mmCIF file of C-alpha atoms in Angstrom:
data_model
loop_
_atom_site.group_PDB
_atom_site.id
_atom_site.type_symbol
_atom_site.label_atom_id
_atom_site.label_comp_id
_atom_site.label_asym_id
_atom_site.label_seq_id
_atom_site.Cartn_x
_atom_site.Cartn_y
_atom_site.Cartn_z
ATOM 1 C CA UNK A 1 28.354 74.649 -113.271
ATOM 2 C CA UNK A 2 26.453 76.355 -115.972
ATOM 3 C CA UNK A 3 28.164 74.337 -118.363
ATOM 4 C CA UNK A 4 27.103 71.276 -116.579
ATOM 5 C CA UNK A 5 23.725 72.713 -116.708
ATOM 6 C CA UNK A 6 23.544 73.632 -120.605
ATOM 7 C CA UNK A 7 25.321 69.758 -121.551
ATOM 8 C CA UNK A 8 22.222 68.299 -119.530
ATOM 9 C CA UNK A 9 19.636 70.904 -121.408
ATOM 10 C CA UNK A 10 21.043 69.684 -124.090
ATOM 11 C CA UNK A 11 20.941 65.987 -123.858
ATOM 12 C CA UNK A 12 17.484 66.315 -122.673
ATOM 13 C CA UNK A 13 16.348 67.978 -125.349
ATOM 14 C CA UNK A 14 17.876 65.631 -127.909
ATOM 15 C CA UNK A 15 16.207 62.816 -126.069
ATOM 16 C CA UNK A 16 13.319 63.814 -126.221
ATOM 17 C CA UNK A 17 13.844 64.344 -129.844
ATOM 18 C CA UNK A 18 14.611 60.687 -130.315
ATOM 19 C CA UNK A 19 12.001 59.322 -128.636
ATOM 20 C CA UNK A 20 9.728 61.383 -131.204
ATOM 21 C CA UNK A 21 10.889 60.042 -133.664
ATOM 22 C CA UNK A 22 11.102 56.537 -132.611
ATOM 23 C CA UNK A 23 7.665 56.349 -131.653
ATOM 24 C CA UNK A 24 6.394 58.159 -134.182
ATOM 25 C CA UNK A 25 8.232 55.610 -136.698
ATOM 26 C CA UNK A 26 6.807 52.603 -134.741
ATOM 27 C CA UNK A 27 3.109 54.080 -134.464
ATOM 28 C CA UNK A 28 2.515 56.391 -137.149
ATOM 29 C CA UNK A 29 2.496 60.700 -136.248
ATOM 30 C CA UNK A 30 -1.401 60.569 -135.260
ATOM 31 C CA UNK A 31 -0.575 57.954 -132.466
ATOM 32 C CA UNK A 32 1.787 59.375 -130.766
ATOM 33 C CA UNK A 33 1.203 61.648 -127.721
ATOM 34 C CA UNK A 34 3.516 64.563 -126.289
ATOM 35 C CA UNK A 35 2.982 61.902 -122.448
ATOM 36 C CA UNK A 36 4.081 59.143 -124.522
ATOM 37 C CA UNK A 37 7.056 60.759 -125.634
ATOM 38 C CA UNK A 38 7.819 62.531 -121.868
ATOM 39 C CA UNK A 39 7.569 59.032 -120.652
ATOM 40 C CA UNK A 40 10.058 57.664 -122.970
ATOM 41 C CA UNK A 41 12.772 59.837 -121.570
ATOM 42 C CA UNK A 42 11.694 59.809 -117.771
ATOM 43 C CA UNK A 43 10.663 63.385 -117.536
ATOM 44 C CA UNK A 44 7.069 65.527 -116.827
ATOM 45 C CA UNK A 45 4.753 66.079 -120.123
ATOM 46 C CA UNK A 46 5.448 70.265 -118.717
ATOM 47 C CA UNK A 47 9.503 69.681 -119.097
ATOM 48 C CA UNK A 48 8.837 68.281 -122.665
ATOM 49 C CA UNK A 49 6.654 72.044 -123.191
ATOM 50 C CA UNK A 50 9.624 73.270 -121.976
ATOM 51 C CA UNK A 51 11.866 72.127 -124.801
ATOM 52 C CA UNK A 52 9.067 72.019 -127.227
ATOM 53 C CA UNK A 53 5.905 73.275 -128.270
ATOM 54 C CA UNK A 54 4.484 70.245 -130.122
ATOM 55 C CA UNK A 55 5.535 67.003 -130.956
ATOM 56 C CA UNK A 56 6.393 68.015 -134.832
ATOM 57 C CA UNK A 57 8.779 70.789 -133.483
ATOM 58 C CA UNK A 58 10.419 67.232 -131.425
ATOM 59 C CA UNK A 59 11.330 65.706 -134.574
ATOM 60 C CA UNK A 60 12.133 68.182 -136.646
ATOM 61 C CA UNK A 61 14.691 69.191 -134.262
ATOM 62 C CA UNK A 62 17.116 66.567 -135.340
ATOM 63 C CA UNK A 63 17.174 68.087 -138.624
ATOM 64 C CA UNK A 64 17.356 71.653 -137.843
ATOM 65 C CA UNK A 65 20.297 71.096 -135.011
ATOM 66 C CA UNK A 66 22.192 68.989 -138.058
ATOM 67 C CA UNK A 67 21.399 71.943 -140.245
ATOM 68 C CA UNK A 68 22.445 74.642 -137.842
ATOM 69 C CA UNK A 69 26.056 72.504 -136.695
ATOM 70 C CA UNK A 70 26.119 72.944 -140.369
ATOM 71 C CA UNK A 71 26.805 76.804 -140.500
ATOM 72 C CA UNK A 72 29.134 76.108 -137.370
ATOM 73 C CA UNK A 73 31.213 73.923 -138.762
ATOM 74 C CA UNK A 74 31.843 75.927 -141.914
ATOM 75 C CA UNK A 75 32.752 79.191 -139.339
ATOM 76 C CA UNK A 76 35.490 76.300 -138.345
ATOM 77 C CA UNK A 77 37.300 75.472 -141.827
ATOM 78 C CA UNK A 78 40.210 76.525 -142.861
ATOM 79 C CA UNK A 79 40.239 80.429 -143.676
ATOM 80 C CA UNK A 80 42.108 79.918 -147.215
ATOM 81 C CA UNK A 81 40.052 77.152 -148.307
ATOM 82 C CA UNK A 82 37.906 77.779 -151.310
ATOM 83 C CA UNK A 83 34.099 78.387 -150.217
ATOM 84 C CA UNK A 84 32.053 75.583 -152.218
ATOM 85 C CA UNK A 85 35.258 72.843 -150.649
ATOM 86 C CA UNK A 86 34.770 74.445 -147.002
ATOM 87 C CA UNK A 87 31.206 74.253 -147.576
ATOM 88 C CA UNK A 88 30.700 70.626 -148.632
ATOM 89 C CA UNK A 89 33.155 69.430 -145.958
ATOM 90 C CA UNK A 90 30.662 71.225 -143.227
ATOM 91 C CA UNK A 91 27.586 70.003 -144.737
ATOM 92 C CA UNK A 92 29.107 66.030 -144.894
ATOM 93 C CA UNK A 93 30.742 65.864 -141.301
ATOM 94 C CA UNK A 94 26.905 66.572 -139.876
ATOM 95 C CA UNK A 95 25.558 63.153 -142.101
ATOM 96 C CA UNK A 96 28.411 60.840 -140.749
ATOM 97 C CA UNK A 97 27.461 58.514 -138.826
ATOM 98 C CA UNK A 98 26.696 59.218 -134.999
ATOM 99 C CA UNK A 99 28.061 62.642 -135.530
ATOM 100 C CA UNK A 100 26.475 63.472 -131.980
ATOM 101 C CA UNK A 101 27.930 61.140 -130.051
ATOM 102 C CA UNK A 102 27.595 62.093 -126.656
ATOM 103 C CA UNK A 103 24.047 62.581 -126.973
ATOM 104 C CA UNK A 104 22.853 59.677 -129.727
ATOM 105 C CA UNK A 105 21.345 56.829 -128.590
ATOM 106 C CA UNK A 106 22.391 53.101 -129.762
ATOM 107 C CA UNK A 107 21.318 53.062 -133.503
ATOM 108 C CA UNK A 108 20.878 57.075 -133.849
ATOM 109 C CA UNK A 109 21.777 57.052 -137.542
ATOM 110 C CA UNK A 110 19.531 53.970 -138.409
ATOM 111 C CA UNK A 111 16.609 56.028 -136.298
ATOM 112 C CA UNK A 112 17.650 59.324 -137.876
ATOM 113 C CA UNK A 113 17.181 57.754 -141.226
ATOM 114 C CA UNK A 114 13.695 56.704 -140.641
ATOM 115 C CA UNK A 115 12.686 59.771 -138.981
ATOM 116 C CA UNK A 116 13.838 61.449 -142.084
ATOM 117 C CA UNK A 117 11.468 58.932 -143.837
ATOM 118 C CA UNK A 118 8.712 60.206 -141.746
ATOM 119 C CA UNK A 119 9.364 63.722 -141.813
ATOM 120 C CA UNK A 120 8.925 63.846 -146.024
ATOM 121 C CA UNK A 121 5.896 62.018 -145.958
ATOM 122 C CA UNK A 122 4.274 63.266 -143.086
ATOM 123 C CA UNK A 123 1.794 66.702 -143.853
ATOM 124 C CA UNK A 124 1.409 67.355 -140.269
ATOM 125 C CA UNK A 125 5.550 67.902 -139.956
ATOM 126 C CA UNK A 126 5.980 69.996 -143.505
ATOM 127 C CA UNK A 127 5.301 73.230 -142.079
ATOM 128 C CA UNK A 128 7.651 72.613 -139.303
ATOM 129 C CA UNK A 129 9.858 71.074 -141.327
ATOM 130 C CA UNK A 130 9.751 74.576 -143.846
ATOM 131 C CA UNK A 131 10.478 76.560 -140.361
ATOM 132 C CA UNK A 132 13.005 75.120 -139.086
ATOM 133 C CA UNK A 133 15.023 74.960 -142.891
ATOM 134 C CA UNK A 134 14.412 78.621 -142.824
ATOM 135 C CA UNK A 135 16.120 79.024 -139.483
ATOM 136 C CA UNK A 136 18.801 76.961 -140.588
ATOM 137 C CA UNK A 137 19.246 78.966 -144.049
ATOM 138 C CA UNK A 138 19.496 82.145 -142.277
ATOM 139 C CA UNK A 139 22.405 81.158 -140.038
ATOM 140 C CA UNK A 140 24.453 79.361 -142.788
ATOM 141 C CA UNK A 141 24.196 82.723 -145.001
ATOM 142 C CA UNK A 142 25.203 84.710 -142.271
ATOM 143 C CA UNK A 143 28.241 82.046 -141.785
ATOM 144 C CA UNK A 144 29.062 82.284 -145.748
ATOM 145 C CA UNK A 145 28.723 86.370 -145.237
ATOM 146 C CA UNK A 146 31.492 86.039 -142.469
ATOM 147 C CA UNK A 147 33.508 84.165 -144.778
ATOM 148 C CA UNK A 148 32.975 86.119 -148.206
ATOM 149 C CA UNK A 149 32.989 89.733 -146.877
ATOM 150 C CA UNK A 150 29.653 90.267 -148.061
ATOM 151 C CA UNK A 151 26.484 92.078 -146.218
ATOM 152 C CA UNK A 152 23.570 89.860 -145.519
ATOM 153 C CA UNK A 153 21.346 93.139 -145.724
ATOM 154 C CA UNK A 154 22.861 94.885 -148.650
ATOM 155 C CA UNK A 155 24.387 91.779 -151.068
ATOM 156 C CA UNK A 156 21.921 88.518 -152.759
ATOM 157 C CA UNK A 157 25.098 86.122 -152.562
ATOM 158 C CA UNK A 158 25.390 84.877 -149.103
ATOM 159 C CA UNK A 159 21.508 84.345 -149.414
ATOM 160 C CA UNK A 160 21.817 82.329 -152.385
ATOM 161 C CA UNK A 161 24.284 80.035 -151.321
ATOM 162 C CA UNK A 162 22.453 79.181 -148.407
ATOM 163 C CA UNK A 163 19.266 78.565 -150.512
ATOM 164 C CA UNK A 164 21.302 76.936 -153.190
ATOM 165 C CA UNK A 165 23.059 74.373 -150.045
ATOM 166 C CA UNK A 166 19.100 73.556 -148.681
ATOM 167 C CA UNK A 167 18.058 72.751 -151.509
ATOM 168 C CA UNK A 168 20.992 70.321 -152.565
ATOM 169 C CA UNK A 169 20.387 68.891 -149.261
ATOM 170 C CA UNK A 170 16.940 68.496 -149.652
ATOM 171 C CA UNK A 171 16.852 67.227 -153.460
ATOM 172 C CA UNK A 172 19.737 64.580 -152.175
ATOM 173 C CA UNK A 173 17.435 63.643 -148.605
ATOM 174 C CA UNK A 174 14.604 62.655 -150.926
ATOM 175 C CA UNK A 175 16.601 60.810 -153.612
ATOM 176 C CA UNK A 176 17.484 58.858 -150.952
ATOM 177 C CA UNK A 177 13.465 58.151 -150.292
ATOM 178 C CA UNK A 178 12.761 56.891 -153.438
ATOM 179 C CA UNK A 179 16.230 55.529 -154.690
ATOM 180 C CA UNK A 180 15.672 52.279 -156.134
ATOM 181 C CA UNK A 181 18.629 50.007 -155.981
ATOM 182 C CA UNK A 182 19.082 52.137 -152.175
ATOM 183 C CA UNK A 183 21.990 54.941 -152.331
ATOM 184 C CA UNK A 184 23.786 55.920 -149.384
ATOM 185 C CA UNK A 185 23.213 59.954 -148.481
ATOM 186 C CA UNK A 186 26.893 59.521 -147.329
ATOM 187 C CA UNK A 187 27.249 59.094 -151.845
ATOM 188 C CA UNK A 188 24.094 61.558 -152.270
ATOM 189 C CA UNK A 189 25.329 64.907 -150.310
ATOM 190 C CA UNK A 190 29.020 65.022 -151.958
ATOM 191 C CA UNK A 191 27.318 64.249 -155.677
ATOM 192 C CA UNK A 192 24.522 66.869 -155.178
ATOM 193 C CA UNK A 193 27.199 69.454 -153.665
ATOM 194 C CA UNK A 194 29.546 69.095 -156.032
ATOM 195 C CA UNK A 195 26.917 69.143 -159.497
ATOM 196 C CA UNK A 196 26.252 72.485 -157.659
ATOM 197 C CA UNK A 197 29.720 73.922 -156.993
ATOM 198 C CA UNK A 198 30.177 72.930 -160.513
ATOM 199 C CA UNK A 199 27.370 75.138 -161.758
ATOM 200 C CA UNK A 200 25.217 72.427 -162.378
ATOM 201 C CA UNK A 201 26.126 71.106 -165.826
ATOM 202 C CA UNK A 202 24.339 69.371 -168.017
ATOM 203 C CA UNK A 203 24.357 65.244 -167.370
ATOM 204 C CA UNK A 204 25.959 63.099 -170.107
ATOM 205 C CA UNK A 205 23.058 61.112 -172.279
ATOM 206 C CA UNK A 206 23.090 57.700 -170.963
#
């Protein structure tokens, strides 16, 4: 039963994350209100407080549950597999497509991609946006501690990875933005992830 209860906490929740972000992609951030987005999703304005304390904290939620089923995942690889492989196959299996399933509506990668759009241009959701990647950092360093043997109190390394991961991430979410010809983030994340597991060499002149 409280299994049951938890799944439908949980679907709720990301409902009412996607109906953030689709309105706030079809009317712009300032237009949207926390009753319009309650009212999407069939529930009380008060049951969307109790999920959320503002609308930004709604959509950012899509990318800090990716981020944190990030750290998860990498718990979940293969013990002998080298750190920087285990890590880059956790990071990619969270940007395939409809990667949530059970709780993604119709669409949910085309919608996730324009909330993205919306959350790097939006000021209002940049200081949500910096919150929840700290979250997220903290748990994937303590997931790279667990794997490394390090201390997350006493050694820099597990911290640095993490950092070193967001900000691949990020770098590779905003290429996509402004990529012109379009490149997939599904080509993005594994180029970005591996220029850094690679120590970041120097690119060849064109």
């Amino acid at each position: 039963m409280g299994g049951l209860r938890e799944r439908k906490k949980a679907e709720t929740r990301a409902a009412l994350s996607w109906a953030a972000i689709r309105l706030t992609v079809a009317r712009g951030f300032d237009n949207v209100l926390v009753d319009d987005i309650a009212q999407a999703v069939g529930v009380s304005p008060r049951t969307f407080n109790n999920y959320f304390s503002s609308k930004a904290e709604a959509i950012a939620s899509r990318h800090l549950d990716r981020s944190l089923r990030t750290a998860q995942a990498l718990r979940l690889r293969p013990a002998d597999e080298p750190l920087w492989t285990a890590l880059i196959e956790a990071v990619l299996a969270q940007f395939a497509p409809g990667p949530e399933v059970e709780q993604s509506p119709p669409g949910a990668h085309a919608e996730w991609v324009d909330g993205l759009r919306v959350m790097l241009a939006e000021p209002a959701l940049q200081g949500e946006m910096l919150r929840a990647g700290a979250v997220a950092e903290a748990e994937l360093a303590a997931a790279v501690a667990e794997r490394t043997g390090t201390d997350l109190r006493r050694d820099l390394y597990p911290h640095l990875v993490a950092a070193s991961v967001s900000a691949a991430v990020n770098a590779a979410m905003r290429h996509f933005v402004r990529a012109d010809p379009p490149i997939p983030i599904e080509r993005l994340l594994p180029d970005a992830l591996a220029q850094l597991a690679a120590g970041l060499p120097a690119p060849t002149p064109r």
